[in-house]
Backbone as a chain_set.jsonl record, in Angstrom:
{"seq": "XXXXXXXXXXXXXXXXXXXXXXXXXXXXXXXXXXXXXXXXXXXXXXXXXXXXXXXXXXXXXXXXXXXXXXXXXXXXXXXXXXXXXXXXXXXXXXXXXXXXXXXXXXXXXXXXXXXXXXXXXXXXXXXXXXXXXXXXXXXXXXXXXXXXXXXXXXXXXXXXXXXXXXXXXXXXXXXXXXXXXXXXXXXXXXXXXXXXXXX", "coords": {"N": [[19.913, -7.149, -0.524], [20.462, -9.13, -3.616], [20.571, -12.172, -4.202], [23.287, -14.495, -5.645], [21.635, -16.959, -6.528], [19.233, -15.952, -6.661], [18.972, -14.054, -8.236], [19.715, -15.863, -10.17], [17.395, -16.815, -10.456], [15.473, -15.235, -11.07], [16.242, -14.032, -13.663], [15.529, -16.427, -15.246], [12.943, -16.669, -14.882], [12.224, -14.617, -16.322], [13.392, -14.9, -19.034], [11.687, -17.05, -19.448], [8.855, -15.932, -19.247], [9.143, -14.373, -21.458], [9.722, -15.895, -24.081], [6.887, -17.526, -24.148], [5.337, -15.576, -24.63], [6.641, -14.918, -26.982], [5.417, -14.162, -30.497], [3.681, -15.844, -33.897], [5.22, -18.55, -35.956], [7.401, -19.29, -34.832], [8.197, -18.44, -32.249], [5.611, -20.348, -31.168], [7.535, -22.637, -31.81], [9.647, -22.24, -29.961], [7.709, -22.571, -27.502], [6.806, -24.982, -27.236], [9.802, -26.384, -27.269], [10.292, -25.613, -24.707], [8.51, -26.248, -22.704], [8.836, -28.974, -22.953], [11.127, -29.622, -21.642], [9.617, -28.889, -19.015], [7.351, -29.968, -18.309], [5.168, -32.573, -17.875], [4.858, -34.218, -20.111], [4.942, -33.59, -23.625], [3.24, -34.096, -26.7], [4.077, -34.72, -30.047], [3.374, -32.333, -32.254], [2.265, -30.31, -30.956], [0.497, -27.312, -30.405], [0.95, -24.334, -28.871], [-0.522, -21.116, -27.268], [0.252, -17.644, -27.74], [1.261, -16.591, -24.357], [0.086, -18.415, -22.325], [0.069, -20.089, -19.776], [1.752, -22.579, -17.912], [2.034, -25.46, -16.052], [3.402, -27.687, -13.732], [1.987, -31.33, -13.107], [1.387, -32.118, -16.013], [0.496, -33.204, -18.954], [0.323, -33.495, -22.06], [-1.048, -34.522, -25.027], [-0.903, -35.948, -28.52], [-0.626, -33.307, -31.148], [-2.081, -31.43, -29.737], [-3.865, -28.452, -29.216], [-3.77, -24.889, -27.407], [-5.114, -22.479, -26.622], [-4.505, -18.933, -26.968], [-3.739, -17.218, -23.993], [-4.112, -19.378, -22.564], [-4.386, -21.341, -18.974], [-3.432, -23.957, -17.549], [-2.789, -25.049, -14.741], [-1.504, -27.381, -12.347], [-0.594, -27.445, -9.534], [-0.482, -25.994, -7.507], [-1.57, -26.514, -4.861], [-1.266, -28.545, -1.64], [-3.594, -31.625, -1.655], [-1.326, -32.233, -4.808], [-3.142, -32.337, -8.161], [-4.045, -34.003, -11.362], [-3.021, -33.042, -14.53], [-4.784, -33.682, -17.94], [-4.733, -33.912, -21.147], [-6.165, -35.284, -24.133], [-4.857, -36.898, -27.417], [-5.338, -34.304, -29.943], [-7.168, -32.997, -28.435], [-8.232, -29.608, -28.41], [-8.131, -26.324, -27.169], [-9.955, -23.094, -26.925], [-9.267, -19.905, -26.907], [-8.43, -18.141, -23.456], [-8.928, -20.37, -21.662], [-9.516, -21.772, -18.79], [-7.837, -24.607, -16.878], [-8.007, -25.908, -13.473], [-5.99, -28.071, -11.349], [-5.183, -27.793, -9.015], [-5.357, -28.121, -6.208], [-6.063, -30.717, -5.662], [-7.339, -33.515, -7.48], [-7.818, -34.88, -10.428], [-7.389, -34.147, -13.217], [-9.089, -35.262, -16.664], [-9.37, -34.795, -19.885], [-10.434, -36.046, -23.025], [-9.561, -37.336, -26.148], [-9.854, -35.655, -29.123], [-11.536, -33.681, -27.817], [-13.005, -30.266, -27.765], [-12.858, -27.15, -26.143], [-14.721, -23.961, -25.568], [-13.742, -20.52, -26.033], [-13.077, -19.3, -22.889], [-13.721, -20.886, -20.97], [-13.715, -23.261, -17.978], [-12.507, -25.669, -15.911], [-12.276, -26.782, -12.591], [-10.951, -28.658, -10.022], [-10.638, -28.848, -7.495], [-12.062, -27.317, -4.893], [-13.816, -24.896, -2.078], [-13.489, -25.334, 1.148], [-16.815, -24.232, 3.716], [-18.501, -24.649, 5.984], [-17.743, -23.671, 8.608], [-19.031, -20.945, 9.553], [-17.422, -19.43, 11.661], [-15.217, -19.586, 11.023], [-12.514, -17.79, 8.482], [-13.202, -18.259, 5.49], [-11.082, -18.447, 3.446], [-9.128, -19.877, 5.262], [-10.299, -22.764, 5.658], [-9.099, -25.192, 4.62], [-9.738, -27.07, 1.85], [-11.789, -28.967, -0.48], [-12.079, -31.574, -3.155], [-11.914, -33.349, -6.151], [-12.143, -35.469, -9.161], [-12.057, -34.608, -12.384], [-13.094, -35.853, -15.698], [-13.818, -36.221, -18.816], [-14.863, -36.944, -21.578], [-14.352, -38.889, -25.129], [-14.493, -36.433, -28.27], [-15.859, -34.11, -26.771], [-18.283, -31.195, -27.299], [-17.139, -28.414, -25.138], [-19.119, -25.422, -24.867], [-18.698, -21.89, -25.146], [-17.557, -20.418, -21.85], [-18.465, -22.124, -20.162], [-18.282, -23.913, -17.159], [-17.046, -26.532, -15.153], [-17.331, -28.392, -12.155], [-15.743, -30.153, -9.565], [-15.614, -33.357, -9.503], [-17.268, -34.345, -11.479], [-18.241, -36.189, -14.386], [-18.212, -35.964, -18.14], [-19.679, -37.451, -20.712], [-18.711, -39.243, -23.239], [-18.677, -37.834, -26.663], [-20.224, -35.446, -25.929], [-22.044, -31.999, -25.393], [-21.857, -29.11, -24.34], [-23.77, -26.108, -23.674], [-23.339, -22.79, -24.34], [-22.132, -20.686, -21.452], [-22.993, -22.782, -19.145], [-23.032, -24.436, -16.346], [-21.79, -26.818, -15.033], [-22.404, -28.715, -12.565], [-23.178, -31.73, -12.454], [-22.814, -35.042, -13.559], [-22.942, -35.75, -17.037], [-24.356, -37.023, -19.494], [-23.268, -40.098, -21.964], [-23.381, -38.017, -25.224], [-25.092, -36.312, -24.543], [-26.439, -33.224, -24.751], [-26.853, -30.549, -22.825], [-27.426, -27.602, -21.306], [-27.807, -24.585, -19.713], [-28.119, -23.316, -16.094], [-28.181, -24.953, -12.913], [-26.587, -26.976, -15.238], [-29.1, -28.779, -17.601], [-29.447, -31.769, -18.868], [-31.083, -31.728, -22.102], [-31.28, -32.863, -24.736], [-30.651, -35.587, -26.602], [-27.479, -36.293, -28.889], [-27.922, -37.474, -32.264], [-30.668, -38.559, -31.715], [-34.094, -38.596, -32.372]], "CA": [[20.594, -7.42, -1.78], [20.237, -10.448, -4.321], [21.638, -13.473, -3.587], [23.435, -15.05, -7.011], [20.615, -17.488, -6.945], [17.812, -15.042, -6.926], [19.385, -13.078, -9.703], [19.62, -16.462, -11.672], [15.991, -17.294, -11.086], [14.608, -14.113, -11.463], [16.318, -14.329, -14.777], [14.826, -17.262, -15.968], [11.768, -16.463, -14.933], [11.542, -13.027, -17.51], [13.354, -15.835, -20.304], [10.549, -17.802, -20.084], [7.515, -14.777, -19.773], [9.852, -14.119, -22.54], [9.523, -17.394, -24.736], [5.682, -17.828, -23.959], [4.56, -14.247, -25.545], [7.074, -14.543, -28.779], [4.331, -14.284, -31.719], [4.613, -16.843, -34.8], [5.598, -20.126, -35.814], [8.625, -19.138, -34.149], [6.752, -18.273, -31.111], [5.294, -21.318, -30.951], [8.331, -23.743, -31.535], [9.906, -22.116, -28.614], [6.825, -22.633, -26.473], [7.043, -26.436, -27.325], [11.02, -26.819, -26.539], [10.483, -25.132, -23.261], [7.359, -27.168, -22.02], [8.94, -30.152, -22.589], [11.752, -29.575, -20.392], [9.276, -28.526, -17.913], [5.894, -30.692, -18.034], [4.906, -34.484, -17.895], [4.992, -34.937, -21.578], [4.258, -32.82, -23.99], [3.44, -34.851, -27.798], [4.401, -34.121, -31.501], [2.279, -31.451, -33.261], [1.926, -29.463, -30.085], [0.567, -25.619, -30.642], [0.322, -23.545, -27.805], [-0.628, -20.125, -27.969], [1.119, -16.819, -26.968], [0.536, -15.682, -23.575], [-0.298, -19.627, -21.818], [0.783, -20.742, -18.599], [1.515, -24.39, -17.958], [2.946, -25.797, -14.819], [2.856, -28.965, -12.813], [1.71, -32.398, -13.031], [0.58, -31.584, -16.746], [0.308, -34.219, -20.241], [-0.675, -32.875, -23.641], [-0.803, -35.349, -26.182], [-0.308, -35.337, -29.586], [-1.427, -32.532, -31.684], [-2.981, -30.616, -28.96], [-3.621, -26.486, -29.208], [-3.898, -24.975, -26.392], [-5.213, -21.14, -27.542], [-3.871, -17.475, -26.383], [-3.87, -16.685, -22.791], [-4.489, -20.474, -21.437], [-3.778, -21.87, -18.103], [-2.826, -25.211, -17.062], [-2.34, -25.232, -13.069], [-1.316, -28.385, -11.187], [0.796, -27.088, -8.489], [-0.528, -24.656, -6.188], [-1.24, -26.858, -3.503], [-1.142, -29.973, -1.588], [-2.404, -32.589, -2.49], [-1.648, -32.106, -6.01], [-3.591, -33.017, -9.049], [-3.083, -33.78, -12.775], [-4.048, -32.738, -16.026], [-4.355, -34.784, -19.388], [-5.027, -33.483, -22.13], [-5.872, -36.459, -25.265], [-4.927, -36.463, -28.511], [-6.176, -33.667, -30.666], [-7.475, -32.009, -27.834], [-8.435, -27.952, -28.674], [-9.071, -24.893, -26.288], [-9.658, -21.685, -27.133], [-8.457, -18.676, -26.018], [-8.754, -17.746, -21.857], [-9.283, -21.372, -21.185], [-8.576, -22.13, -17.348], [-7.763, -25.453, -16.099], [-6.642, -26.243, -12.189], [-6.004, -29.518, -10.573], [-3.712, -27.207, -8.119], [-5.695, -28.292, -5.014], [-6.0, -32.412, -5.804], [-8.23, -34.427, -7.891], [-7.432, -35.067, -11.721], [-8.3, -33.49, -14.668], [-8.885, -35.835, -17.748], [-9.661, -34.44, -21.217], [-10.184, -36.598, -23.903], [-9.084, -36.839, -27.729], [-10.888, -34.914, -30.17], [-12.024, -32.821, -27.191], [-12.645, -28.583, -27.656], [-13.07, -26.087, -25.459], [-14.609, -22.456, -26.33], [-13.328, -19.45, -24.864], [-13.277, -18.476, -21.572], [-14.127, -22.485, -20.272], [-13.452, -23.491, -16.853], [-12.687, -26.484, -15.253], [-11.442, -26.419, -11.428], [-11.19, -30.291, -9.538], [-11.061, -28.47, -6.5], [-13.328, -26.226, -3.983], [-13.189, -24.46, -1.048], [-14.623, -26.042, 2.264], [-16.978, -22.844, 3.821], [-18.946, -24.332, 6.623], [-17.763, -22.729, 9.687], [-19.345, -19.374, 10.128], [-16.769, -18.678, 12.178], [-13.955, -19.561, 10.537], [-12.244, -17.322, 7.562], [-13.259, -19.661, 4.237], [-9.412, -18.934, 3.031], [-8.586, -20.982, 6.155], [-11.01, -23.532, 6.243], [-9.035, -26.043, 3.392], [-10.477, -27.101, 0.38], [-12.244, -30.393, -1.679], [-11.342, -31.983, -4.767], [-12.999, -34.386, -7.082], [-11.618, -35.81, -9.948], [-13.236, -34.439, -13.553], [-13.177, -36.628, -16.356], [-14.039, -35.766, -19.847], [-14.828, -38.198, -22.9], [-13.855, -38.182, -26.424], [-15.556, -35.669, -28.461], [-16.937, -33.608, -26.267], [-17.898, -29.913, -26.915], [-18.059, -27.317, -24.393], [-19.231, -24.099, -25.416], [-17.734, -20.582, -24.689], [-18.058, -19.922, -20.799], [-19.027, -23.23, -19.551], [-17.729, -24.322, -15.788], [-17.343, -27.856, -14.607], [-16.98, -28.257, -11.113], [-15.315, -31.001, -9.138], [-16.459, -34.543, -9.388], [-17.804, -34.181, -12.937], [-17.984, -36.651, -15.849], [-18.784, -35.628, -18.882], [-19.462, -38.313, -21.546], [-18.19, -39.388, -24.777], [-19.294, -37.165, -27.576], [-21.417, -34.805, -25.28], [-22.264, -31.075, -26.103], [-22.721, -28.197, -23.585], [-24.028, -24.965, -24.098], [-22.209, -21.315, -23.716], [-22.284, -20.339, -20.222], [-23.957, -23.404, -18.373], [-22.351, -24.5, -15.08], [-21.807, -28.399, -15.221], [-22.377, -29.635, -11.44], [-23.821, -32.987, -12.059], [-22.618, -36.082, -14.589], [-23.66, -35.596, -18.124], [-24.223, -38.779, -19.775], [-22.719, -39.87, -23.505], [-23.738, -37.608, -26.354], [-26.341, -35.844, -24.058], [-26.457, -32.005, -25.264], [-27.096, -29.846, -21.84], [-27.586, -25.971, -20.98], [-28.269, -24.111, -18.328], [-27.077, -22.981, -14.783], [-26.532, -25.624, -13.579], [-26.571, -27.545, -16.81], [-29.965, -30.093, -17.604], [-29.766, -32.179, -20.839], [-32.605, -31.015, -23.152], [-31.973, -33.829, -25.989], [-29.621, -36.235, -26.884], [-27.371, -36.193, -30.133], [-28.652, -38.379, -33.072], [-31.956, -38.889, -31.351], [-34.941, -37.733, -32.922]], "C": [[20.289, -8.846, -2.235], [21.169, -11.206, -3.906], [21.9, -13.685, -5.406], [22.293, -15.631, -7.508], [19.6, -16.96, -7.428], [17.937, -14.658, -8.226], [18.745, -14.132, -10.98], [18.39, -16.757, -11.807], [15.262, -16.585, -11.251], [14.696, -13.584, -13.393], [16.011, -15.554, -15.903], [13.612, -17.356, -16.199], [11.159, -15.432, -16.401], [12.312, -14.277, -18.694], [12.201, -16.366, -20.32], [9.107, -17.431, -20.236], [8.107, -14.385, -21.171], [9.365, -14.811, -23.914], [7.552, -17.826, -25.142], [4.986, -16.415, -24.31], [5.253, -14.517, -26.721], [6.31, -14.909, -29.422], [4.978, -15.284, -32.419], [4.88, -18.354, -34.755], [6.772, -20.383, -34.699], [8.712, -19.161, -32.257], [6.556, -19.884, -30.294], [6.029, -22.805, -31.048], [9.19, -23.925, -30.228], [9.471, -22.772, -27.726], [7.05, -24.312, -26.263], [8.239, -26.526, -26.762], [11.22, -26.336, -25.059], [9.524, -25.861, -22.705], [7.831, -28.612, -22.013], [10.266, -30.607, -22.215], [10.854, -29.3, -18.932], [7.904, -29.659, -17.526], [6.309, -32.178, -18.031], [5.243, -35.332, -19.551], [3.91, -33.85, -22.363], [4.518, -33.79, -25.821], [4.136, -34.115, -29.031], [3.595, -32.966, -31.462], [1.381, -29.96, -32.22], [1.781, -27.763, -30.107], [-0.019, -25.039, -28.834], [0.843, -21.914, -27.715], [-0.147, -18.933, -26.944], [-0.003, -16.697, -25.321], [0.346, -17.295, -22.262], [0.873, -19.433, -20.703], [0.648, -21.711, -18.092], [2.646, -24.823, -17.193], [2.53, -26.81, -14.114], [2.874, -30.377, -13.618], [0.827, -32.461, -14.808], [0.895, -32.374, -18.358], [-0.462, -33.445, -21.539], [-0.442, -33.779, -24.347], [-0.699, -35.062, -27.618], [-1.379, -34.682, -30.53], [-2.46, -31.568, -30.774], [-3.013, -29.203, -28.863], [-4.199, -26.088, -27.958], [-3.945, -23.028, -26.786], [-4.546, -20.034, -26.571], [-4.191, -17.486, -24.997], [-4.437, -18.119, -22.132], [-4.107, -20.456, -20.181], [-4.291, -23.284, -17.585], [-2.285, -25.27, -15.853], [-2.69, -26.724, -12.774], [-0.374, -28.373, -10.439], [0.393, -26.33, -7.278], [-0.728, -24.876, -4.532], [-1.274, -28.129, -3.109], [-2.882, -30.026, -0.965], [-2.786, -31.999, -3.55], [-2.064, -32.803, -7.069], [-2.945, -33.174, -10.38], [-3.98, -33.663, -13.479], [-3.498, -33.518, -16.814], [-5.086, -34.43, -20.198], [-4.675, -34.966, -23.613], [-5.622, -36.016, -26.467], [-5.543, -35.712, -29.326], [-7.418, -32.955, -29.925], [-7.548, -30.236, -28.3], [-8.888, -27.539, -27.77], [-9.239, -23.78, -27.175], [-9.104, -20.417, -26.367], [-9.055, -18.048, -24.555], [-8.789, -18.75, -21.393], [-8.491, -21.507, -19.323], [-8.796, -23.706, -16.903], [-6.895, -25.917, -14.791], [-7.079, -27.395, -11.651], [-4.793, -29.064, -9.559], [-4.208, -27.549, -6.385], [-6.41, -29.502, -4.54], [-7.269, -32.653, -6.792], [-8.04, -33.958, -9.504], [-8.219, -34.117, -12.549], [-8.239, -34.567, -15.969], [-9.941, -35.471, -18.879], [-9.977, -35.503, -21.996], [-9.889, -36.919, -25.28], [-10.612, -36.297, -28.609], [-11.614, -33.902, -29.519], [-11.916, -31.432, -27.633], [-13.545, -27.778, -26.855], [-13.433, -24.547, -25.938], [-14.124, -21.366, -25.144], [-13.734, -19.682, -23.633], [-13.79, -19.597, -20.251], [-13.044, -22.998, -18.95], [-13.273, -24.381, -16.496], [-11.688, -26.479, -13.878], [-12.086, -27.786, -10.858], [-10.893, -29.485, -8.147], [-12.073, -27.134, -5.496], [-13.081, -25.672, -2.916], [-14.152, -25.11, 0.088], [-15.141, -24.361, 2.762], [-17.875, -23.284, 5.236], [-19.385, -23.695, 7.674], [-17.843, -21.621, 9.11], [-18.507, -18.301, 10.208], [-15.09, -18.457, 12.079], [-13.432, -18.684, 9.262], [-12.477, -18.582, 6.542], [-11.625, -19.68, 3.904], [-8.761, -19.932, 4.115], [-9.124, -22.072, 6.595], [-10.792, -24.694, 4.992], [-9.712, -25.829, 1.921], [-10.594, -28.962, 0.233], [-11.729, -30.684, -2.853], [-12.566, -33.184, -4.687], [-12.145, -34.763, -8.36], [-12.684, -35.463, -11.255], [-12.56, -34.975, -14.551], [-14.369, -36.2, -17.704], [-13.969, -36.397, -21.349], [-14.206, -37.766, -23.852], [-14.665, -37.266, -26.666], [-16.128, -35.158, -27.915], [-16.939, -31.762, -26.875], [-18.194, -29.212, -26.19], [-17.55, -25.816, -25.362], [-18.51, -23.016, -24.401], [-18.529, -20.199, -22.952], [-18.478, -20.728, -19.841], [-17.68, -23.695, -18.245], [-18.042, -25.192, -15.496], [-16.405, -27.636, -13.236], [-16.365, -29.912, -10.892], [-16.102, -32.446, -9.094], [-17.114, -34.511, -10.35], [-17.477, -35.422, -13.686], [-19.118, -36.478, -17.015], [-18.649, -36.97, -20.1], [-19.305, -38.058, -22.766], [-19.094, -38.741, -26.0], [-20.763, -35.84, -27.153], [-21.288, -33.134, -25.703], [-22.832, -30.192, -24.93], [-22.773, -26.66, -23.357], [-23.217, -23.627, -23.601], [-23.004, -21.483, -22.481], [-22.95, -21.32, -19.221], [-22.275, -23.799, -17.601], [-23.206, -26.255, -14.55], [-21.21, -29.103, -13.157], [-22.36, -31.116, -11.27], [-22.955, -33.567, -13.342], [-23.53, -35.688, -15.564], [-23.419, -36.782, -18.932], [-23.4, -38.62, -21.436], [-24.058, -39.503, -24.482], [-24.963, -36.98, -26.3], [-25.756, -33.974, -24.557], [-27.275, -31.336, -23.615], [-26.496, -28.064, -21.512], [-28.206, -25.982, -19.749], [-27.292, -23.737, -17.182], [-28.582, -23.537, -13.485], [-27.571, -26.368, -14.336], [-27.707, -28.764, -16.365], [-29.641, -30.572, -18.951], [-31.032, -32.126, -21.352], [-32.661, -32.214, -23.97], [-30.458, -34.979, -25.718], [-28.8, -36.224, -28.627], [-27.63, -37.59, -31.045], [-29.704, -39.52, -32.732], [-32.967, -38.26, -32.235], [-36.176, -37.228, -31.679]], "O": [[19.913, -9.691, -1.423], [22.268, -10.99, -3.394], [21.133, -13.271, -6.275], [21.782, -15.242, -8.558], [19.044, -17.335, -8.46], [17.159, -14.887, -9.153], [18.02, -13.926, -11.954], [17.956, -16.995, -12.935], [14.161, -16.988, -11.626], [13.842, -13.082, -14.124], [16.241, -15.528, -17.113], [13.068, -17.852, -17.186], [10.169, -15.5, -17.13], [11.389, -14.624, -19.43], [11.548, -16.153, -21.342], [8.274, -18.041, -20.907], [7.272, -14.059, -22.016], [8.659, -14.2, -24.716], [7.134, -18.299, -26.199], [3.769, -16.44, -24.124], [4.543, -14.387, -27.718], [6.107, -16.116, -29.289], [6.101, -15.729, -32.182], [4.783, -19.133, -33.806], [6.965, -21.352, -33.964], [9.256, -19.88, -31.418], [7.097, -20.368, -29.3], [5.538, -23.851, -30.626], [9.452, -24.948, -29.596], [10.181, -23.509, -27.042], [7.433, -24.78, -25.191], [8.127, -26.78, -25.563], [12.187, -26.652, -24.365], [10.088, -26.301, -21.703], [7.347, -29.418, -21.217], [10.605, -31.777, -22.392], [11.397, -29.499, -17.845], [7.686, -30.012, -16.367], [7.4, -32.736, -18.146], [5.646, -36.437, -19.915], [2.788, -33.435, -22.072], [5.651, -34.106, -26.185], [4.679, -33.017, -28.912], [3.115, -32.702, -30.359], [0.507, -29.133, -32.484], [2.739, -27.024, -29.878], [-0.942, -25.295, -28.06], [1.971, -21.472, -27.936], [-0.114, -19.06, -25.72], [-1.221, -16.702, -25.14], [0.582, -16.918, -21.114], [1.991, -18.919, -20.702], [-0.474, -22.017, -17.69], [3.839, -24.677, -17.462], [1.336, -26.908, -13.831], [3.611, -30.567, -14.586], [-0.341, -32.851, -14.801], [1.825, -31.791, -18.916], [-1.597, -33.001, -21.712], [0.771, -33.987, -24.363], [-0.402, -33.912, -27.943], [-2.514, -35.1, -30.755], [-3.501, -31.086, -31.222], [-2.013, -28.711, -28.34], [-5.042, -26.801, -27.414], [-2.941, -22.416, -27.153], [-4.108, -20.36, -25.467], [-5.331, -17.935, -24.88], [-5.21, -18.003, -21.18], [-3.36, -19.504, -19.957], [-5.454, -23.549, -17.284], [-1.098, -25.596, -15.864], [-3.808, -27.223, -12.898], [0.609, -29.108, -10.526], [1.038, -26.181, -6.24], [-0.434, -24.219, -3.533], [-1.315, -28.989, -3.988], [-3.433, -29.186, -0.254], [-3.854, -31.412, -3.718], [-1.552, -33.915, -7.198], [-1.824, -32.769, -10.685], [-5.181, -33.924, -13.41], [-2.372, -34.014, -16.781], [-6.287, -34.63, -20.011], [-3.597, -35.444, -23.967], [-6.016, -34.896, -26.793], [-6.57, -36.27, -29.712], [-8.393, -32.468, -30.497], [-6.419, -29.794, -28.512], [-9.915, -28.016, -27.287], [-8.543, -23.678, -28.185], [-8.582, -20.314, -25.256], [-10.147, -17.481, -24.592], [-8.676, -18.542, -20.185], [-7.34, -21.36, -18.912], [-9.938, -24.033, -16.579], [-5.699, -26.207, -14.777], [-8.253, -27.726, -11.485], [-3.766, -29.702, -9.327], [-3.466, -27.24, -5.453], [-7.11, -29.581, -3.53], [-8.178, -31.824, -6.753], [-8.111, -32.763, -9.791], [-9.317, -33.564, -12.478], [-7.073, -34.714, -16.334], [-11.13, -35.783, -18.815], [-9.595, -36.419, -21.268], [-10.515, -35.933, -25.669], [-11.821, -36.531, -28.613], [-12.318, -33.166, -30.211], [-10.768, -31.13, -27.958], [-14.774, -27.773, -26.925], [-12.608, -23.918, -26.6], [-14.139, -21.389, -23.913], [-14.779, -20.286, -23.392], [-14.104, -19.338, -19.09], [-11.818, -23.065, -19.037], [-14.452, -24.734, -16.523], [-10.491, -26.22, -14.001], [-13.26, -28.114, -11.033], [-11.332, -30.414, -7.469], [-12.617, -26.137, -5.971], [-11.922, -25.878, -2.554], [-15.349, -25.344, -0.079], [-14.444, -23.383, 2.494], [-18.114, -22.258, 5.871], [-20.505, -23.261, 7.945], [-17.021, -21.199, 8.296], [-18.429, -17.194, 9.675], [-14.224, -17.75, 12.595], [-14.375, -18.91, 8.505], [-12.015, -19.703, 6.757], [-10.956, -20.703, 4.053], [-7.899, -20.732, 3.751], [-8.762, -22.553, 7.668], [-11.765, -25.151, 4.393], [-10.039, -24.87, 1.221], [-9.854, -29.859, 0.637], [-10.942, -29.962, -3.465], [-13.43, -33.64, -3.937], [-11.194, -33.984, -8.427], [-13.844, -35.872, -11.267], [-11.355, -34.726, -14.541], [-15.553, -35.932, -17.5], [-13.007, -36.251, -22.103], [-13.587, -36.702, -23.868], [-15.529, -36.961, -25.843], [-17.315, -35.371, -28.165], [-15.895, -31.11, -26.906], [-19.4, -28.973, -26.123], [-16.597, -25.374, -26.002], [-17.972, -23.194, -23.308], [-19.693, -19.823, -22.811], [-18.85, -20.285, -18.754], [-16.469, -23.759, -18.456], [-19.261, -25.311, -15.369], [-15.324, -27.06, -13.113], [-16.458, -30.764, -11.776], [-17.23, -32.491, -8.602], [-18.211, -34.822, -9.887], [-16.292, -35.745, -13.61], [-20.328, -36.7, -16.978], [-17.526, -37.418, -20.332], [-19.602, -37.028, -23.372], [-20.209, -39.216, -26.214], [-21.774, -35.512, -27.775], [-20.317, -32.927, -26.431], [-23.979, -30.359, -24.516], [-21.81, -26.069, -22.869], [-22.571, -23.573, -22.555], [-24.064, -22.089, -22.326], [-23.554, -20.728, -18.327], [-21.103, -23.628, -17.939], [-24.274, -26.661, -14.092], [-20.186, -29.638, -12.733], [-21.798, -31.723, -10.358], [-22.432, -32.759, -14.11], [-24.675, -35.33, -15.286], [-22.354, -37.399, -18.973], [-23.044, -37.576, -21.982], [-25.135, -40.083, -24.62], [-25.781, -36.889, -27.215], [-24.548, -33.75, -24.625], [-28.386, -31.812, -23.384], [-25.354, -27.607, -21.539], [-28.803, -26.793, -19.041], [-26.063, -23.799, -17.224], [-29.587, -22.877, -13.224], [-28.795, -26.435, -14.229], [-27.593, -29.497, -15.383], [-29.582, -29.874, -19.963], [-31.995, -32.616, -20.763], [-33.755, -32.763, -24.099], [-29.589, -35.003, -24.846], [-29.58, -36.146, -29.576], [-27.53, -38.691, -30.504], [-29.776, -40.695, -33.093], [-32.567, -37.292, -32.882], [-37.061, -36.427, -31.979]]}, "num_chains": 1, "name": "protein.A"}
């Protein structure tokens, strides 16, 4: 049988799957007065879109959208990381970001994300053989993300990443290495091809 407690947090839990699907402006003013009882700071002008899940160690600044079906993990394990999202930050819709298994996440203003964009600051350790990988820890790295940058729909930055100020990288490439400022890079994993307002 339930304990009182259970009851009450099993009922807060379906309020706030509740709150985080309502469609609408309405929808979305909710989503705001409930995140910022729960997060690091959440700014003015804040849209975030039905369906999102946002927990932890987690900063949006002002004016930031955050599209349909996001996630925002910094919690899942120790140590834990953080996310920061800068001013006028945009995702689109599916976006996943986790800093749930240490090492930062930093966005920067004017930043957008296209669908289905990845960034995870931690990894799994796998060397032993003979060990199960689920039991063999995990890495982190800290990823770091200029102003202006865009990634395209599908793009994965791994741990230990910086991406520079005003940089540009193509659907689906898989961002292992540092990408310098305002370098334009594709691929798996991602090379820069040009630079922007080079000839």
């Amino acid at each position: 049988m339930l304990t009182i407690r259970e009851i009450r947090d099993e009922l807060a839990y379906v309020f706030e799957a509740i709150l985080m699907w309502w469609p609408g402006r309405t929808g979305r003013a909710l989503r705001r007065w409930l995140l910022r009882k729960k997060l690091m700071y959440v700014g003015e002008g804040v849209r975030i879109g039905e369906g999102c899940q946002l927990s932890g160690d987690v900063e949006l600044g002002e004016n930031v959208s955050i599209g349909r079906g996001g996630v925002l993990v910094a919690n899942q394990g120790l140590p834990f990381g953080r996310i920061r999202l800068g001013d006028h930050a945009a995702t689109n819709h599916g976006v996943f970001i986790s800093a749930g298994n240490g090492g930062d996440i930093t966005v920067g203003s004017y930043t957008i994300f296209g669908p289905g964009v990845i960034l995870r600051s931690g990894d799994h350790c796998f060397d032993d053989p003979d060990t199960p990988i689920r039991h063999q820890g995990h890495t982190h790295g800290d990823i770091i993300i200029g102003d202006d940058v865009w990634l395209g729909a599908r793009v994965f930055v791994g741990k230990g990443v910086t991406i520079g100020r005003g940089a540009v990288v193509g659907a689906g490439a898989v961002v292992v290495k540092d990408i310098p400022e305002y370098g334009v890079a594709v691929g798996v994993p991602a090379k820069v091809i040009r630079y922007r307002g080079r000839k």
